[in-house]
PDB file of C-alpha atoms in Angstrom:
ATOM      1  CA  UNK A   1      45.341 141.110  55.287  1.00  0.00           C
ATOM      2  CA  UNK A   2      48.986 142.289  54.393  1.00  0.00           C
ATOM      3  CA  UNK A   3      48.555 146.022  55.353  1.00  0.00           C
ATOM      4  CA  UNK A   4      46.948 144.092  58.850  1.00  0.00           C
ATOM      5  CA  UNK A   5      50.220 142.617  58.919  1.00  0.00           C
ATOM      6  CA  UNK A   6      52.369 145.303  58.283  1.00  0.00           C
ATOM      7  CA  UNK A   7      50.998 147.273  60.366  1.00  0.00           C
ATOM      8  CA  UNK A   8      52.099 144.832  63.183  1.00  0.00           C
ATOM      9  CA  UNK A   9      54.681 144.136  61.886  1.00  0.00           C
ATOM     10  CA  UNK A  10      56.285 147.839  61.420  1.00  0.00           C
ATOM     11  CA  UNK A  11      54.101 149.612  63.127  1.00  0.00           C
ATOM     12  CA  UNK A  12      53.915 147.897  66.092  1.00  0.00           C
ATOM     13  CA  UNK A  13      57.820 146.902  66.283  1.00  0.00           C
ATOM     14  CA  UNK A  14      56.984 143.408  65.827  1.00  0.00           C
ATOM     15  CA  UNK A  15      59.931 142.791  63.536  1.00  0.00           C
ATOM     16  CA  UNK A  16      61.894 142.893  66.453  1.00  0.00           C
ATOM     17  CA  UNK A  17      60.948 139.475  67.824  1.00  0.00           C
ATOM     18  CA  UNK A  18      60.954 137.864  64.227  1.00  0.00           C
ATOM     19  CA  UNK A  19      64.571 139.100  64.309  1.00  0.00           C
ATOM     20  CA  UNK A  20      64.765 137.795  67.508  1.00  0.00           C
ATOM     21  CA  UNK A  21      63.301 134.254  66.346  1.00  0.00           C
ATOM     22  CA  UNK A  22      65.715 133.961  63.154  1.00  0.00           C
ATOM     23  CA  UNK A  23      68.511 134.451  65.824  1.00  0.00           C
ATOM     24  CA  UNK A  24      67.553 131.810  68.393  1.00  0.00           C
ATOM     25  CA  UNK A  25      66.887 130.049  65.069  1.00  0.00           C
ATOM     26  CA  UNK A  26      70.420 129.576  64.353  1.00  0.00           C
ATOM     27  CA  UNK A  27      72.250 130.257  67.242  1.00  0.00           C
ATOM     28  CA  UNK A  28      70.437 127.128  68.268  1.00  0.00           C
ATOM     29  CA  UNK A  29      71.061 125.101  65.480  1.00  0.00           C
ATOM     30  CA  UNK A  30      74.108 125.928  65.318  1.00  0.00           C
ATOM     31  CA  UNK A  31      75.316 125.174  68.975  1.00  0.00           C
ATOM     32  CA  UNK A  32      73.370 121.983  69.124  1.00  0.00           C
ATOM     33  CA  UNK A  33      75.024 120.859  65.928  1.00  0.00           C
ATOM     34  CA  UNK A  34      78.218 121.744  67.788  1.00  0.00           C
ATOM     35  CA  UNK A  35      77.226 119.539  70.489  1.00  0.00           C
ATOM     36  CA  UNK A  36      76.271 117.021  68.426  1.00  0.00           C
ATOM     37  CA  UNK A  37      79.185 116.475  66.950  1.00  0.00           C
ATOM     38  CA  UNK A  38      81.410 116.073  70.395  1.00  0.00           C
ATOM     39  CA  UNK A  39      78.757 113.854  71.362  1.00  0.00           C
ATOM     40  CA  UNK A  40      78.244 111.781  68.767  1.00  0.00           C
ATOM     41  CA  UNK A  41      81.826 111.147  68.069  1.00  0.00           C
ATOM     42  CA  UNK A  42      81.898 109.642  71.684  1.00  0.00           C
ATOM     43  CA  UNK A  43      79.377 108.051  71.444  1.00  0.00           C
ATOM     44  CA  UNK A  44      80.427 106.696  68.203  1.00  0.00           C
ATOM     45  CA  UNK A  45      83.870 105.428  69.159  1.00  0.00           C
ATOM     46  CA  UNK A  46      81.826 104.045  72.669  1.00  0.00           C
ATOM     47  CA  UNK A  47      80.082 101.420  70.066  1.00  0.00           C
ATOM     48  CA  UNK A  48      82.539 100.187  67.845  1.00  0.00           C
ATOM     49  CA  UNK A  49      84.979 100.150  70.175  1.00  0.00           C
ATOM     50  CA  UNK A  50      86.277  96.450  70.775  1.00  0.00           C
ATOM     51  CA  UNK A  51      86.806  95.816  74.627  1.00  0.00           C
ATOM     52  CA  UNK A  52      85.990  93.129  77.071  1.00  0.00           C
ATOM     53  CA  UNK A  53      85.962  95.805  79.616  1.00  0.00           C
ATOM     54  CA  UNK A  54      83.206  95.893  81.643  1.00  0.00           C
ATOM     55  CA  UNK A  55      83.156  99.259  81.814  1.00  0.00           C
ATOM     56  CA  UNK A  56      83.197  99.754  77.799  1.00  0.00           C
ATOM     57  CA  UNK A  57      80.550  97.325  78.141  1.00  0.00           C
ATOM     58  CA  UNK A  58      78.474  99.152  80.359  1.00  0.00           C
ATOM     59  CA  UNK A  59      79.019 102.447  78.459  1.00  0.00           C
ATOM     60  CA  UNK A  60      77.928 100.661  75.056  1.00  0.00           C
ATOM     61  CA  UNK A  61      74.835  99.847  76.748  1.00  0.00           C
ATOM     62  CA  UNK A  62      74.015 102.755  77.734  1.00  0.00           C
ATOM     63  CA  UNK A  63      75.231 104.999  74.364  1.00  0.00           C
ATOM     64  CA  UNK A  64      72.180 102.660  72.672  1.00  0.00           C
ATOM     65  CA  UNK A  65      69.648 103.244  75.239  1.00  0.00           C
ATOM     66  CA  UNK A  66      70.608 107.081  74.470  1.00  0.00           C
ATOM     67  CA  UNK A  67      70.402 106.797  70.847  1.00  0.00           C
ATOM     68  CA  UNK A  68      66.965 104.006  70.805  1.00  0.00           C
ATOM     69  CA  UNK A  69      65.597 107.182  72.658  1.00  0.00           C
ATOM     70  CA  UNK A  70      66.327 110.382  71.136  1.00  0.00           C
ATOM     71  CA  UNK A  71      66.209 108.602  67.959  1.00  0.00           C
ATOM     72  CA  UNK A  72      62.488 107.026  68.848  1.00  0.00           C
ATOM     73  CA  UNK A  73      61.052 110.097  70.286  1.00  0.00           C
ATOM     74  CA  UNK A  74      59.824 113.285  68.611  1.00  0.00           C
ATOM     75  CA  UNK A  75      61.788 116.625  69.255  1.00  0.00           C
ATOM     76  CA  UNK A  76      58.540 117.835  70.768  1.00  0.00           C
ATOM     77  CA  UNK A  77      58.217 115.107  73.694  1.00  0.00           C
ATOM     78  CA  UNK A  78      61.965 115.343  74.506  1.00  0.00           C
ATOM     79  CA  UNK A  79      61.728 118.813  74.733  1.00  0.00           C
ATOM     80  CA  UNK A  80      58.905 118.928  77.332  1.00  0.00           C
ATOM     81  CA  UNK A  81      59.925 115.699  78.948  1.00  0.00           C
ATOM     82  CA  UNK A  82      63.195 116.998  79.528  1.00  0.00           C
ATOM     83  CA  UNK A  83      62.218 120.334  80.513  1.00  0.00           C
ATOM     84  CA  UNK A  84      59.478 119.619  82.489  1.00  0.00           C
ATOM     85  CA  UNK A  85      60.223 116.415  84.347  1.00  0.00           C
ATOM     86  CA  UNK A  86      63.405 115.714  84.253  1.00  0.00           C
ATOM     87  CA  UNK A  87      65.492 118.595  84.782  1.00  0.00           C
ATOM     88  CA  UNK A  88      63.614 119.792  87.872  1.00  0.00           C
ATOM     89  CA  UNK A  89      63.700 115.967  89.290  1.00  0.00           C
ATOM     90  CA  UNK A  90      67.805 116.751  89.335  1.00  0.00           C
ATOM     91  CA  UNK A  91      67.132 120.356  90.361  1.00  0.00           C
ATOM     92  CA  UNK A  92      67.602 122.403  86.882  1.00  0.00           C
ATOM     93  CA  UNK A  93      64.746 123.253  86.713  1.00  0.00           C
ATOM     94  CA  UNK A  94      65.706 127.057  87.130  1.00  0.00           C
ATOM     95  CA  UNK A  95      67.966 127.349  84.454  1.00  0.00           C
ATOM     96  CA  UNK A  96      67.733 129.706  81.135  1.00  0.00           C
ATOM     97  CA  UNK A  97      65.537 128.369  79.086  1.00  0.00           C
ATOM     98  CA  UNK A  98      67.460 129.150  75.853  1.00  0.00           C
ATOM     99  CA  UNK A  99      70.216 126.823  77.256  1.00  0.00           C
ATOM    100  CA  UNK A 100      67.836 124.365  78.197  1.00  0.00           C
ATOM    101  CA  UNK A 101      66.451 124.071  74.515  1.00  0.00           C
ATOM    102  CA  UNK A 102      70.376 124.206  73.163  1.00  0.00           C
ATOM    103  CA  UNK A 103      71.304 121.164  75.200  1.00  0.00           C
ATOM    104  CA  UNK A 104      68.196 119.384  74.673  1.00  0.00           C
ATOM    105  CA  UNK A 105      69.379 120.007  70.631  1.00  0.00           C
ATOM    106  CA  UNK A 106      72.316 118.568  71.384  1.00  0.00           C
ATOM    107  CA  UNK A 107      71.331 115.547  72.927  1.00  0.00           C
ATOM    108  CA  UNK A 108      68.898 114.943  69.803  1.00  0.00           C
ATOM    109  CA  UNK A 109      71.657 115.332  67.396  1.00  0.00           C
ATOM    110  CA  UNK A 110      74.047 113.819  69.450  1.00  0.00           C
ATOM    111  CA  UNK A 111      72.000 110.530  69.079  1.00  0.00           C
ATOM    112  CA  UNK A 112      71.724 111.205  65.281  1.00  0.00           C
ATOM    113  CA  UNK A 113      75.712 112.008  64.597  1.00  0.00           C
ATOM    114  CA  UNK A 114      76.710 108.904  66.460  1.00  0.00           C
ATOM    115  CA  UNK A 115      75.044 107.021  63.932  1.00  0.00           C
ATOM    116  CA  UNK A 116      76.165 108.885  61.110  1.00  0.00           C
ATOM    117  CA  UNK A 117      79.822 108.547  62.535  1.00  0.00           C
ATOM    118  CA  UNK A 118      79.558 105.095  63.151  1.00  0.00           C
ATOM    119  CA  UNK A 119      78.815 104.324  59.734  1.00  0.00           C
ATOM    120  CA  UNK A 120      81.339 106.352  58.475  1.00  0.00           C
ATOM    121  CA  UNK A 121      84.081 104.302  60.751  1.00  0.00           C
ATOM    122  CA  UNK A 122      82.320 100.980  60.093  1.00  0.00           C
ATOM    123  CA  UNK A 123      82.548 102.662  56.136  1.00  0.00           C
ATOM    124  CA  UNK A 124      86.500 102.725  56.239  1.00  0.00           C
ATOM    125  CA  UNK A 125      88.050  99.653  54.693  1.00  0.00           C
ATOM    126  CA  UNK A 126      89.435  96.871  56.924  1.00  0.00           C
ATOM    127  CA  UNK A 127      92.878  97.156  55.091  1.00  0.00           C
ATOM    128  CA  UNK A 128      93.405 100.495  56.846  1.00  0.00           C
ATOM    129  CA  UNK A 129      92.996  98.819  59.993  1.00  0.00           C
ATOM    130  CA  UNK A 130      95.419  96.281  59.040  1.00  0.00           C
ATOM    131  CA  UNK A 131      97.742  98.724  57.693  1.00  0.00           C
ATOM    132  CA  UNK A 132      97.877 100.185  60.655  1.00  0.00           C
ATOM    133  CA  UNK A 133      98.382  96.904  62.929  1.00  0.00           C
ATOM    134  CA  UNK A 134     100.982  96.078  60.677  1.00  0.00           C
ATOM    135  CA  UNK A 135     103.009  99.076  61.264  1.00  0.00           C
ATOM    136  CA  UNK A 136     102.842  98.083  64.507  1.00  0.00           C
ATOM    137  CA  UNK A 137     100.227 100.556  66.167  1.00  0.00           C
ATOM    138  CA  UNK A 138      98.096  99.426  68.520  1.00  0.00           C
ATOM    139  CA  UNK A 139      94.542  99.357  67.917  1.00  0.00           C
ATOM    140  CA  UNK A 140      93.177 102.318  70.271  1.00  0.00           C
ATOM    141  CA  UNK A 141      96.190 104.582  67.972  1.00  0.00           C
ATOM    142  CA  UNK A 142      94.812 103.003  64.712  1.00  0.00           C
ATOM    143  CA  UNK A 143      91.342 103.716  65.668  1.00  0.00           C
ATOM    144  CA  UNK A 144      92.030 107.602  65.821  1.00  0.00           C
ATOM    145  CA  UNK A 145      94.494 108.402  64.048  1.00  0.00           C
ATOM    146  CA  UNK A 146      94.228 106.457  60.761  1.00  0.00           C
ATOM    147  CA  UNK A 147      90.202 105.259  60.753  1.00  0.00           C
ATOM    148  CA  UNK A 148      88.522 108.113  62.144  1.00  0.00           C
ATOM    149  CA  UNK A 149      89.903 111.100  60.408  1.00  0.00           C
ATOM    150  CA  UNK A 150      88.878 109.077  57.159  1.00  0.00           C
ATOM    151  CA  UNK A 151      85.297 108.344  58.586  1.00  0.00           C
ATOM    152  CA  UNK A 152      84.742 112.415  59.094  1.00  0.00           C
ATOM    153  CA  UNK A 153      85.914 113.424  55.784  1.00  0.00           C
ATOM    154  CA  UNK A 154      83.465 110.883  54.633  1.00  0.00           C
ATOM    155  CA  UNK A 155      80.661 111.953  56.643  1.00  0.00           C
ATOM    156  CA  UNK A 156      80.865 115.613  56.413  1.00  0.00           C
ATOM    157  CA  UNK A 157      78.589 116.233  53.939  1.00  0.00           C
ATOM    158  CA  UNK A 158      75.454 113.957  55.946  1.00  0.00           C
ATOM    159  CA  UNK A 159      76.772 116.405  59.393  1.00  0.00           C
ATOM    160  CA  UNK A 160      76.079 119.510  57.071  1.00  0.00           C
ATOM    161  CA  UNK A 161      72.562 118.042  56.307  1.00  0.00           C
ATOM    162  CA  UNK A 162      72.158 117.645  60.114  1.00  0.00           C
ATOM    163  CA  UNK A 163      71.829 121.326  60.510  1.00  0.00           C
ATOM    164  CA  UNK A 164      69.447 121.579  58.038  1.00  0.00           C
ATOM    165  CA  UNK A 165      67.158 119.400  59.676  1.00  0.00           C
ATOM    166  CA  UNK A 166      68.053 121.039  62.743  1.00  0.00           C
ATOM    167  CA  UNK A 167      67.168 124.191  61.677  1.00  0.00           C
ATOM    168  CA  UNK A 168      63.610 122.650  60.663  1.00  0.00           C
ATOM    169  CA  UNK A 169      63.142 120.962  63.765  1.00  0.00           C
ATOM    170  CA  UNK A 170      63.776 124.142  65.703  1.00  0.00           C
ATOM    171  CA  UNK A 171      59.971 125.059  65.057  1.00  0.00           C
ATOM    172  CA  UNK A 172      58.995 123.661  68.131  1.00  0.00           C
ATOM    173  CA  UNK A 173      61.062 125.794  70.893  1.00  0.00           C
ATOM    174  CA  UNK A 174      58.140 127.729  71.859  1.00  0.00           C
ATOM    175  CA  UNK A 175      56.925 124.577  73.248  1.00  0.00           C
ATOM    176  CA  UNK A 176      58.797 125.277  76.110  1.00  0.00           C
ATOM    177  CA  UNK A 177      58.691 129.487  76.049  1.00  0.00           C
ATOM    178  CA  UNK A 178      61.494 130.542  74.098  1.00  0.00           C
ATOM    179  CA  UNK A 179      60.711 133.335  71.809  1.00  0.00           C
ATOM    180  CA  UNK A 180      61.725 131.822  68.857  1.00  0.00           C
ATOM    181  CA  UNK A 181      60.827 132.568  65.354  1.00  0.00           C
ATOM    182  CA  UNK A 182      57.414 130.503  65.214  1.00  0.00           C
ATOM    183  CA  UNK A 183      56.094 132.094  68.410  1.00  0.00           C
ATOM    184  CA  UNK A 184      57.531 135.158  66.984  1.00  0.00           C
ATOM    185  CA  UNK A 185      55.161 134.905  64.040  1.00  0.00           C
ATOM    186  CA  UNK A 186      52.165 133.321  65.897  1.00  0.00           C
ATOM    187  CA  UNK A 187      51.781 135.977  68.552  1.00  0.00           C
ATOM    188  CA  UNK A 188      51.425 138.620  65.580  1.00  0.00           C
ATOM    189  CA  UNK A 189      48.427 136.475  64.192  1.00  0.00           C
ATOM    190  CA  UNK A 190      46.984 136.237  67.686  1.00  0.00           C
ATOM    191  CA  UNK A 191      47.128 140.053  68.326  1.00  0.00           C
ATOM    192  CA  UNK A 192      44.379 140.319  64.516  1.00  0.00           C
ATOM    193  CA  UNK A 193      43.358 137.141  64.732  1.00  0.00           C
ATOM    194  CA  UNK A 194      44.969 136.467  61.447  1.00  0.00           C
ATOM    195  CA  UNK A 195      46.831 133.889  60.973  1.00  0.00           C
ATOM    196  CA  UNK A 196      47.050 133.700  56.946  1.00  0.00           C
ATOM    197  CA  UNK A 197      49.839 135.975  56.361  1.00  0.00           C
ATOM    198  CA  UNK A 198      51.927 135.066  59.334  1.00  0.00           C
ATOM    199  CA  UNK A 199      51.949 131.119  58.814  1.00  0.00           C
ATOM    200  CA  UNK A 200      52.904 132.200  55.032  1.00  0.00           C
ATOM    201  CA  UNK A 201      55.880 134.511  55.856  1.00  0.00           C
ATOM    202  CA  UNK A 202      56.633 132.173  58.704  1.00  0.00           C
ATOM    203  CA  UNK A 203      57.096 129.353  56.060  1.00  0.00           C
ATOM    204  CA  UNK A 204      58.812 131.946  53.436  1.00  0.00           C
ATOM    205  CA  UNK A 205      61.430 132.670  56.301  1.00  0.00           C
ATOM    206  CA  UNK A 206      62.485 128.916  57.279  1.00  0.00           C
ATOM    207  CA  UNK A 207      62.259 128.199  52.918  1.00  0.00           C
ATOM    208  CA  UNK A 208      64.808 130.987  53.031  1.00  0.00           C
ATOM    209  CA  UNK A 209      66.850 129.577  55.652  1.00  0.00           C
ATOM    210  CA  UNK A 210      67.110 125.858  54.630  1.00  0.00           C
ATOM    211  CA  UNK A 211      68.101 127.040  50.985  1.00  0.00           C
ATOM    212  CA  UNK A 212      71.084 128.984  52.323  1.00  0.00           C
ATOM    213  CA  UNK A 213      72.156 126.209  54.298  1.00  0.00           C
ATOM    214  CA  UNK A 214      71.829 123.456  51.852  1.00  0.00           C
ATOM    215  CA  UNK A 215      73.770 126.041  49.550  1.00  0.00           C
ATOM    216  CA  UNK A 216      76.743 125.797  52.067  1.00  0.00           C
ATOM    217  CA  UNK A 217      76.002 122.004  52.841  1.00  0.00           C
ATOM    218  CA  UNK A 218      76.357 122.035  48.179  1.00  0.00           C
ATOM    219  CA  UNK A 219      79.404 124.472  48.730  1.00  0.00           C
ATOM    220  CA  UNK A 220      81.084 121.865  51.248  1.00  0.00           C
ATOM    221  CA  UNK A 221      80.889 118.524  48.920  1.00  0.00           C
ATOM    222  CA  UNK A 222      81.992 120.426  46.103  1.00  0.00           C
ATOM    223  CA  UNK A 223      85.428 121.297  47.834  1.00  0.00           C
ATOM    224  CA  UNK A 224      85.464 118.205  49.146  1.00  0.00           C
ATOM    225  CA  UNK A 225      85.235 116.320  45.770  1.00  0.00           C
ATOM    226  CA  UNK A 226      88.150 119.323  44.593  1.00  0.00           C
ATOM    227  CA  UNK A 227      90.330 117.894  46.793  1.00  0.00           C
ATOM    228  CA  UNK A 228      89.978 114.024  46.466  1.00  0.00           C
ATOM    229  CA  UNK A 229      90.601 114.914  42.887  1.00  0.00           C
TER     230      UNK A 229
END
């Protein structure tokens, strides 16, 4: 079975599109994360955000509609929901499918980080809000500059562990074509019809993967707790 697989692998330049998978791996990952984090924030500030604005109002409604469905869905149905039905519907339907994926990444975590950075505000003590009142900033100027740059430092460590799960949940891009690192491996099994070896380095790769990040994501709190010291 290995020499089978090596001989694919090698011999065949099939190593090229595992290369290529690890890369759309992270790159993916990585810019969803990004996007995530923009997102999220907004949405984030959208929710506990105190306004009788009927326009905050309306946006609050629908930042939880976003997040009760990315966060009630599977990755999977998004993806082909998304792809399939809604983006041609507003007439995206022709667009690169590697950026389709991305954004579709970046909704999901979007929906995740809002909740991670709302906690993280809601974690921040009252007294800072009250500190800040007192010194006579308004409560928009407290918001951002005193509570939230508190609530990331806090939350920083639970965003790191974000892209861990998002490198995971990357597995299922070839849903929708992209040549990512599970297709990658599956279309070598498919050319012997044998799957053994490829599901096993498939599995070896993303063990690989998640242990470097959560090294980093380790790497992170321990500077962070340096520093509070």
């Amino acid at each position: 079975m290995w020499q089978i697989f090596i001989d694919s692998f090698i011999g065949e330049k099939a190593y090229v599109n595992v290369l290529q998978g690890i890369a759309v791996t992270i790159v993916t990952a990585i810019s969803a994360l990004v996007i995530g984090i923009i997102l999220g924030t907004i949405v984030a500030l959208s929710r506990v955000f105190k306004s009788k604005n009927p326009v905050i109002k309306a946006l609050q409604v629908i930042a939880k509609l976003y997040v009760g469905f990315f966060r009630g869905t599977p990755i999977v149905v998004q993806l082909l929901f998304i792809y399939f039905v809604i983006f041609p519907a507003i007439g995206l339907g022709l667009m690169n499918v590697m950026v389709v994926g991305i954004i579709i990444f970046g909704l999901n975590s979007g929906a995740y980080v809002s909740e991670i950075m709302r906690a993280g505000i809601l974690s921040v003590d009252k007294g800072q809000n009250e500190a800040g009142r007192a010194l006579g900033l308004t409560y928009t100027t407290t918001l951002f500059k005193v509570i939230l740059p508190q609530a990331i430092k806090n939350v920083i460590p639970t965003i790191a562990n974000e892209f861990v799960s998002l490198l995971k949940e990357t597995s299922v891009l070839s849903f929708i074509g992209i040549m990512d690192l599970t297709k990658a491996l599956r279309e070598i099994g498919a050319e012997n019809y044998e799957f053994t070896i490829p599901y096993l380095v498939l599995a070896i790769i993303y063990l690989v993967l998640v242990m470097i990040a959560t090294s980093i994501v380790k790497l992170i709190e321990t500077r962070l707790r340096r520093n509070e010291r």
